[in-house]
Short mmCIF file of C-alpha atoms and ligand atoms in Angstrom, two decimals:
data_model
loop_
_atom_site.label_atom_id
_atom_site.label_comp_id
_atom_site.label_asym_id
_atom_site.label_seq_id
_atom_site.Cartn_x
_atom_site.Cartn_y
_atom_site.Cartn_z
CA UNK A 1 257.66 186.44 261.13
CA UNK A 2 255.44 188.37 263.56
CA UNK A 3 252.40 186.53 262.19
CA UNK A 4 254.09 183.16 262.83
CA UNK A 5 254.95 184.09 266.40
CA UNK A 6 251.38 185.33 267.14
CA UNK A 7 249.84 182.18 265.70
CA UNK A 8 252.27 179.96 267.59
CA UNK A 9 251.42 181.80 270.81
CA UNK A 10 247.73 181.25 270.09
CA UNK A 11 248.50 177.57 269.47
CA UNK A 12 250.36 177.23 272.78
CA UNK A 13 247.50 178.97 274.61
CA UNK A 14 244.98 176.66 272.96
CA UNK A 15 247.04 173.64 274.02
CA UNK A 16 247.23 174.90 277.61
CA UNK A 17 243.47 175.45 277.64
CA UNK A 18 242.87 171.96 276.27
CA UNK A 19 245.18 170.48 278.93
CA UNK A 20 243.32 172.40 281.65
CA UNK A 21 239.95 171.15 280.42
CA UNK A 22 240.99 167.50 280.01
CA UNK A 23 243.45 167.15 282.93
CA UNK A 24 242.11 164.65 285.43
CA UNK A 25 244.31 165.72 288.33
CA UNK A 26 243.84 169.46 287.83
CA UNK A 27 242.67 170.06 291.36
CA UNK A 28 245.93 168.61 292.68
CA UNK A 29 247.72 171.91 292.10
CA UNK A 30 245.09 173.78 294.12
CA UNK A 31 245.13 171.41 297.12
CA UNK A 32 247.39 172.19 300.06
CA UNK A 33 248.10 170.65 303.44
CA UNK A 34 247.89 174.20 304.87
CA UNK A 35 244.51 175.05 303.35
CA UNK A 36 242.68 175.48 306.70
CA UNK A 37 245.67 176.67 308.76
CA UNK A 38 244.11 180.12 309.21
CA UNK A 39 240.38 179.41 308.79
CA UNK A 40 240.07 176.19 310.81
CA UNK A 41 243.33 175.32 312.55
CA UNK A 42 241.63 172.68 314.74
CA UNK A 43 240.17 170.67 311.85
CA UNK A 44 242.75 167.87 311.95
CA UNK A 45 242.37 167.25 315.69
CA UNK A 46 238.56 167.52 315.56
CA UNK A 47 238.32 164.90 312.80
CA UNK A 48 240.85 162.65 314.49
CA UNK A 49 238.94 162.69 317.83
CA UNK A 50 235.59 161.99 316.18
CA UNK A 51 237.08 159.12 314.18
CA UNK A 52 238.79 157.71 317.27
CA UNK A 53 235.38 157.57 319.00
CA UNK A 54 233.76 155.87 315.99
CA UNK A 55 236.50 153.27 315.52
CA UNK A 56 236.63 152.50 319.27
CA UNK A 57 232.88 151.81 319.16
CA UNK A 58 233.13 149.69 315.99
CA UNK A 59 236.41 149.00 314.16
CA UNK A 60 234.47 148.28 310.97
CA UNK A 61 233.41 151.95 310.93
CA UNK A 62 236.98 152.79 309.88
CA UNK A 63 236.81 150.36 306.96
CA UNK A 64 233.41 151.66 305.88
CA UNK A 65 234.57 155.28 305.83
CA UNK A 66 237.68 154.37 303.84
CA UNK A 67 235.51 152.64 301.24
CA UNK A 68 233.26 155.71 301.03
CA UNK A 69 236.29 157.78 300.02
CA UNK A 70 237.15 155.35 297.20
CA UNK A 71 233.55 155.34 295.98
CA UNK A 72 233.52 159.14 296.14
CA UNK A 73 236.78 159.80 294.30
CA UNK A 74 236.09 157.30 291.48
CA UNK A 75 232.82 159.00 290.55
CA UNK A 76 233.42 162.48 289.14
CA UNK A 77 236.31 163.14 291.51
CA UNK A 78 236.53 163.60 295.28
CA UNK A 79 233.55 165.92 295.71
CA UNK A 80 231.51 164.11 298.39
CA UNK A 81 228.83 163.31 295.80
CA UNK A 82 228.53 159.80 297.28
CA UNK A 83 227.23 161.31 300.52
CA UNK A 84 224.21 163.02 298.90
CA UNK A 85 220.79 161.51 299.53
CA UNK A 86 218.36 161.38 296.61
CA UNK A 87 217.29 164.96 295.99
CA UNK A 88 213.85 165.71 297.47
CA UNK A 89 212.81 167.83 294.49
CA UNK A 90 213.97 165.04 292.14
CA UNK A 91 216.75 167.12 290.60
CA UNK A 92 218.98 164.03 290.73
CA UNK A 93 219.06 160.42 291.92
CA UNK A 94 221.89 159.83 294.34
CA UNK A 95 224.82 157.43 294.07
CA UNK A 96 223.72 155.52 297.18
CA UNK A 97 221.26 153.58 295.01
CA UNK A 98 223.86 152.58 292.38
CA UNK A 99 224.44 148.82 292.23
CA UNK A 100 227.98 148.83 293.72
CA UNK A 101 226.64 150.90 296.64
CA UNK A 102 223.08 149.76 297.35
CA UNK A 103 222.72 147.81 300.64
CA UNK A 104 226.50 147.85 300.78
CA UNK A 105 228.02 151.27 301.53
CA UNK A 106 227.91 152.19 305.18
CA UNK A 107 229.46 154.76 307.49
CA UNK A 108 227.27 157.70 306.46
CA UNK A 109 226.29 158.38 310.10
CA UNK A 110 229.95 158.37 311.08
CA UNK A 111 230.72 161.03 308.46
CA UNK A 112 227.69 163.03 309.65
CA UNK A 113 229.06 162.95 313.21
CA UNK A 114 232.54 164.03 312.09
CA UNK A 115 231.10 166.84 309.97
CA UNK A 116 228.91 168.01 312.90
CA UNK A 117 231.97 168.17 315.14
CA UNK A 118 233.84 170.15 312.47
CA UNK A 119 230.88 172.54 311.96
CA UNK A 120 230.73 173.14 315.72
CA UNK A 121 234.37 174.18 315.59
CA UNK A 122 234.44 176.13 312.27
CA UNK A 123 231.11 176.98 310.68
CA UNK A 124 230.64 176.61 306.91
CA UNK A 125 234.36 176.32 306.24
CA UNK A 126 235.45 172.69 305.73
CA UNK A 127 233.96 170.73 302.81
CA UNK A 128 232.45 167.27 303.21
CA UNK A 129 234.99 166.06 300.62
CA UNK A 130 237.86 167.21 302.87
CA UNK A 131 236.16 165.73 305.95
CA UNK A 132 236.02 162.39 304.12
CA UNK A 133 239.67 162.63 303.01
CA UNK A 134 240.84 163.35 306.58
CA UNK A 135 238.51 160.77 308.14
CA UNK A 136 239.84 158.07 305.76
CA UNK A 137 243.46 158.87 306.60
CA UNK A 138 242.61 158.76 310.31
CA UNK A 139 240.68 155.50 309.92
CA UNK A 140 243.72 153.80 308.38
CA UNK A 141 246.06 155.15 311.07
CA UNK A 142 243.67 154.20 313.90
CA UNK A 143 243.51 150.62 312.58
CA UNK A 144 247.32 150.42 312.63
CA UNK A 145 248.14 151.51 309.08
CA UNK A 146 250.32 154.29 307.68
CA UNK A 147 249.80 158.03 308.15
CA UNK A 148 250.18 160.65 305.45
CA UNK A 149 249.66 164.39 305.06
CA UNK A 150 246.28 165.10 303.49
CA UNK A 151 246.14 167.86 300.92
CA UNK A 152 243.00 169.94 301.44
CA UNK A 153 240.83 172.46 299.65
CA UNK A 154 238.33 170.19 297.89
CA UNK A 155 234.81 171.47 297.38
CA UNK A 156 231.50 169.60 297.41
CA UNK A 157 229.28 168.78 294.47
CA UNK A 158 225.71 170.06 294.32
CA UNK A 159 224.61 166.97 292.43
CA UNK A 160 225.39 163.26 292.10
CA UNK A 161 225.48 160.76 289.26
CA UNK A 162 224.04 157.30 289.78
CA UNK A 163 224.92 156.43 286.18
CA UNK A 164 228.60 157.32 286.70
CA UNK A 165 228.67 155.29 289.94
CA UNK A 166 227.30 152.30 288.01
CA UNK A 167 229.93 152.54 285.29
CA UNK A 168 233.07 153.78 287.08
CA UNK A 169 233.28 151.46 290.08
CA UNK A 170 234.84 148.02 289.58
CA UNK A 171 232.86 144.99 290.79
CA UNK A 172 233.87 141.82 292.66
CA UNK A 173 233.69 139.73 289.50
CA UNK A 174 236.20 141.94 287.63
CA UNK A 175 239.16 140.44 285.79
CA UNK A 176 242.68 141.77 286.32
CA UNK A 177 242.54 143.47 282.91
CA UNK A 178 239.36 145.29 283.77
CA UNK A 179 240.66 146.32 287.22
CA UNK A 180 243.79 147.74 285.61
CA UNK A 181 241.66 149.52 283.01
CA UNK A 182 239.26 151.05 285.52
CA UNK A 183 242.14 152.51 287.55
CA UNK A 184 243.97 153.63 284.39
CA UNK A 185 240.80 155.52 283.42
CA UNK A 186 241.41 157.59 286.58
CA UNK A 187 245.11 158.12 285.84
CA UNK A 188 246.17 155.49 288.40
CA UNK A 189 248.71 152.77 287.64
CA UNK A 190 248.39 149.00 288.09
CA UNK A 191 250.75 149.36 291.06
CA UNK A 192 248.43 151.98 292.60
CA UNK A 193 245.51 149.60 291.98
CA UNK A 194 247.22 146.70 293.77
CA UNK A 195 248.37 148.88 296.68
CA UNK A 196 244.91 150.45 297.05
CA UNK A 197 243.26 147.01 296.96
CA UNK A 198 245.25 146.41 300.15
CA UNK A 199 242.45 148.40 301.82
CA UNK A 200 240.76 145.00 301.87
CA UNK A 201 243.03 144.22 304.81
CA UNK A 202 240.09 145.56 306.86
CA UNK A 203 236.31 145.36 306.58
CA UNK A 204 233.73 142.81 305.57
CA UNK A 205 231.98 141.60 302.44
CA UNK A 206 228.54 140.07 302.00
CA UNK A 207 228.03 136.49 300.86
CA UNK A 208 226.42 137.71 297.65
CA UNK A 209 229.81 139.09 296.55
CA UNK A 210 231.79 135.86 297.10
CA UNK A 211 229.22 133.04 296.83
CA UNK A 212 230.46 131.87 293.44
CA UNK A 213 234.08 131.91 294.52
CA UNK A 214 233.57 129.60 297.52
CA UNK A 215 231.00 127.31 295.88
CA UNK A 216 233.07 126.04 293.00
CA UNK A 217 232.14 128.79 290.56
CA UNK A 218 235.50 130.55 290.26
CA UNK A 219 238.13 129.79 287.65
CA UNK A 220 240.78 131.27 289.99
CA UNK A 221 242.17 128.71 292.43
CA UNK A 222 240.81 128.87 295.97
CA UNK A 223 242.23 127.27 299.10
CA UNK A 224 239.92 124.29 299.80
CA UNK A 225 239.78 124.66 303.61
CA UNK A 226 239.08 128.37 303.31
CA UNK A 227 236.26 127.79 300.82
CA UNK A 228 234.71 125.02 302.97
CA UNK A 229 234.66 127.32 306.04
CA UNK A 230 232.99 130.11 304.09
CA UNK A 231 230.39 127.79 302.57
CA UNK A 232 228.92 127.18 306.06
CA UNK A 233 227.51 130.71 306.17
CA UNK A 234 227.42 131.22 302.42
CA UNK A 235 226.08 128.09 300.69
CA UNK A 236 225.42 127.86 296.96
CA UNK A 237 221.74 128.54 297.51
CA UNK A 238 219.66 129.81 300.39
CA UNK A 239 218.81 133.14 301.91
CA UNK A 240 222.25 134.07 303.20
CA UNK A 241 223.06 136.94 300.80
CA UNK A 242 223.87 139.29 303.66
CA UNK A 243 226.07 137.09 305.84
CA UNK A 244 229.43 138.69 306.35
CA UNK A 245 233.00 137.46 306.10
CA UNK A 246 236.24 139.39 306.69
CA UNK A 247 238.08 140.48 303.55
CA UNK A 248 241.32 139.55 305.34
CA UNK A 249 240.68 136.44 307.45
CA UNK A 250 244.19 136.59 308.96
CA UNK A 251 243.83 139.95 310.77
CA UNK A 252 240.30 141.25 310.00
CA UNK A 253 240.50 144.60 311.79
CA UNK A 254 244.21 145.40 311.56
CA UNK A 255 245.49 147.57 308.73
CA UNK A 256 248.55 145.47 307.85
CA UNK A 257 249.83 143.39 304.92
CA UNK A 258 247.89 140.25 305.94
CA UNK A 259 245.60 140.66 302.91
CA UNK A 260 248.53 140.01 300.55
CA UNK A 261 249.68 136.95 302.49
CA UNK A 262 246.12 135.63 302.18
CA UNK A 263 246.16 136.21 298.40
CA UNK A 264 249.45 134.31 298.11
CA UNK A 265 247.72 131.34 299.81
CA UNK A 266 244.73 131.57 297.44
CA UNK A 267 242.58 132.86 300.27
CA UNK A 268 241.35 136.00 298.54
CA UNK A 269 237.67 136.45 299.42
CA UNK A 270 236.54 138.14 296.21
CA UNK A 271 237.32 136.97 292.70
CA UNK A 272 238.69 140.49 292.06
CA UNK A 273 241.05 140.08 295.04
CA UNK A 274 242.43 136.74 293.82
CA UNK A 275 242.90 138.18 290.32
CA UNK A 276 245.85 140.15 291.77
CA UNK A 277 247.61 136.84 292.41
CA UNK A 278 246.63 134.39 289.75
CA UNK A 279 249.65 134.08 287.49
CA UNK A 280 249.34 137.62 286.13
CA UNK A 281 251.25 140.92 286.10
CA UNK A 282 250.67 141.74 289.80
CA UNK A 283 251.93 138.46 291.32
CA UNK A 284 255.42 139.79 292.03
CA UNK A 285 254.05 142.91 293.72
CA UNK A 286 251.63 140.85 295.84
CA UNK A 287 254.58 138.69 296.94
CA UNK A 288 256.59 141.79 297.74
CA UNK A 289 253.81 143.35 299.86
CA UNK A 290 253.16 139.99 301.56
CA UNK A 291 256.77 139.91 302.75
CA UNK A 292 257.35 143.61 303.31
CA UNK A 293 254.70 145.51 305.26
CA UNK A 294 256.67 148.76 305.09
CA UNK A 295 256.72 148.66 301.27
CA UNK A 296 252.95 148.18 301.21
CA UNK A 297 252.37 150.96 303.78
CA UNK A 298 254.49 153.41 301.81
CA UNK A 299 252.90 152.60 298.42
CA UNK A 300 249.39 152.66 299.91
CA UNK A 301 249.89 156.12 301.42
CA UNK A 302 251.23 157.52 298.12
CA UNK A 303 248.39 155.96 296.14
CA UNK A 304 245.80 157.40 298.56
CA UNK A 305 247.23 160.88 297.95
CA UNK A 306 246.95 160.32 294.19
CA UNK A 307 243.41 158.94 294.45
CA UNK A 308 242.50 161.83 296.75
CA UNK A 309 243.61 164.30 294.10
CA UNK A 310 241.03 163.17 291.53
CA UNK A 311 239.10 166.30 290.71
CA UNK A 312 235.59 167.00 289.48
CA UNK A 313 235.45 168.21 285.87
CA UNK A 314 236.30 171.88 285.35
CA UNK A 315 233.10 173.92 285.45
CA UNK A 316 231.25 171.62 287.90
CA UNK A 317 229.25 173.80 290.35
CA UNK A 318 230.81 173.32 293.78
CA UNK A 319 230.28 174.58 297.34
CA UNK A 320 231.06 173.82 300.98
CA UNK A 321 227.98 171.84 302.03
CA UNK A 322 226.69 172.39 305.56
CA UNK A 323 224.96 169.02 305.64
CA UNK A 324 226.81 166.30 303.72
CA UNK A 325 223.53 164.67 302.71
CA UNK A 326 222.13 167.59 300.70
CA UNK A 327 223.18 170.64 298.70
CA UNK A 328 222.91 173.98 300.58
C1 HEM B 401 240.11 147.07 293.06
C2 HEM B 401 238.81 147.09 292.92
C3 HEM B 401 237.86 146.90 294.07
C4 HEM B 401 236.78 146.09 294.07
C5 HEM B 401 236.30 145.22 292.93
C6 HEM B 401 236.16 146.20 295.38
C7 HEM B 401 235.01 145.53 295.75
C8 HEM B 401 234.53 145.48 297.04
C9 HEM B 401 233.40 144.69 297.47
C10 HEM B 401 232.54 143.84 296.56
C11 HEM B 401 233.28 144.85 298.81
C12 HEM B 401 232.23 144.19 299.72
C13 HEM B 401 230.94 144.99 299.64
C14 HEM B 401 229.76 144.31 300.29
O1 HEM B 401 229.70 143.10 300.38
O2 HEM B 401 228.83 145.03 300.70
C15 HEM B 401 234.32 145.75 299.24
C16 HEM B 401 234.54 146.16 300.53
C17 HEM B 401 235.49 147.08 300.90
N1 HEM B 401 236.31 147.79 300.05
FE1 HEM B 401 236.62 147.41 298.12
N2 HEM B 401 236.89 147.06 296.13
C18 HEM B 401 237.94 147.53 295.37
C19 HEM B 401 238.88 148.46 295.76
C20 HEM B 401 238.87 149.13 296.96
C21 HEM B 401 239.66 150.29 297.27
C22 HEM B 401 240.59 150.99 296.29
C23 HEM B 401 239.39 150.62 298.56
C24 HEM B 401 239.92 151.76 299.38
C25 HEM B 401 241.04 152.41 299.14
C26 HEM B 401 238.44 149.65 299.06
C27 HEM B 401 237.99 149.56 300.34
C28 HEM B 401 237.08 148.63 300.81
C29 HEM B 401 236.80 148.41 302.21
C30 HEM B 401 237.52 149.06 303.38
C31 HEM B 401 235.77 147.46 302.27
C32 HEM B 401 235.06 146.94 303.53
C33 HEM B 401 233.95 147.93 303.87
C34 HEM B 401 233.13 147.60 305.10
O3 HEM B 401 233.43 146.67 305.81
O4 HEM B 401 232.13 148.33 305.29
N3 HEM B 401 238.12 148.78 298.05
N4 HEM B 401 235.06 146.14 298.15
#
């Protein structure tokens, strides 16, 4: 009897260990909204002021920072690995050069400025990953979107993975099935995926990401007037790869539910956007968000908290970086 109980205890312990090693959201338990209450009580107001300056100078800065957070959390958890430059001693090649990021991600200088303001207030205390989480929340709020309490206590990676950035981030040509799968791989639901895609209510995309869609190369229906307007700056051929268009043509710099109304009119800019409203499983949710801004705001805030809880694998060496661009 005693032998059975010892072996069952060993079994339960082994199961707990396995769960700890494989659990994707493990860090969630360690994060807390009060994490810096004693060590850096001013952090929230310092980040907010620095972001207010950046967004006042350029509203797109808010969108760019928000996207950085997504591209951070989806690659080995929210550990600010996306902010690392290529390592000078060639220990690693950074994520900035990965195909979803190259010539595309922006906002690094904004994060540097926020981090510098935080360092001036509390030296070597607040991680770049937490700075990015707070800055993203503030960006959304400053552009008119919802607010939420940010759980804190993330640490920064000492290395980055270009390979993981290339495989984990969905692209603009993705089908609905592959979008759902790439979020499911991070423990996020299809509903989270659709709500989070609502981030495309702000910001811009380059012609190279939507050329096919507006030049007759997309199987998903596209509003003809919308496509004709976009073709002026983004023709089927020519050197216009970098010309920009708003992801939400209705209200380009306002964090609202305009993006979903655009999708319902077949005015999604990216193929991956229109996939959310193309006769598939997310149509009803897109319609709901299009008609109910409060429902979108509430689901978006909850999904950001879940995405922000994605943790680096257990055992990853972590630290509080002083400069977000390089390990200490
Ligand atoms: C669902 C899968 C997603 C795909 C396929 C996708 C793809 C893209 C692409 C191709 C661009 C334009 C990049 C360029 O032309 O340089 C873009 C921009 C953007 N994305 Fe996403 N995205 C997705 C989800 C998200 C999520 C979850 C967020 C944030 C929560 C987000 C936030 C943004 C923002 C704010 C911009 C504009 C950035 C700027 O103006 O600098 N995206 N996205």
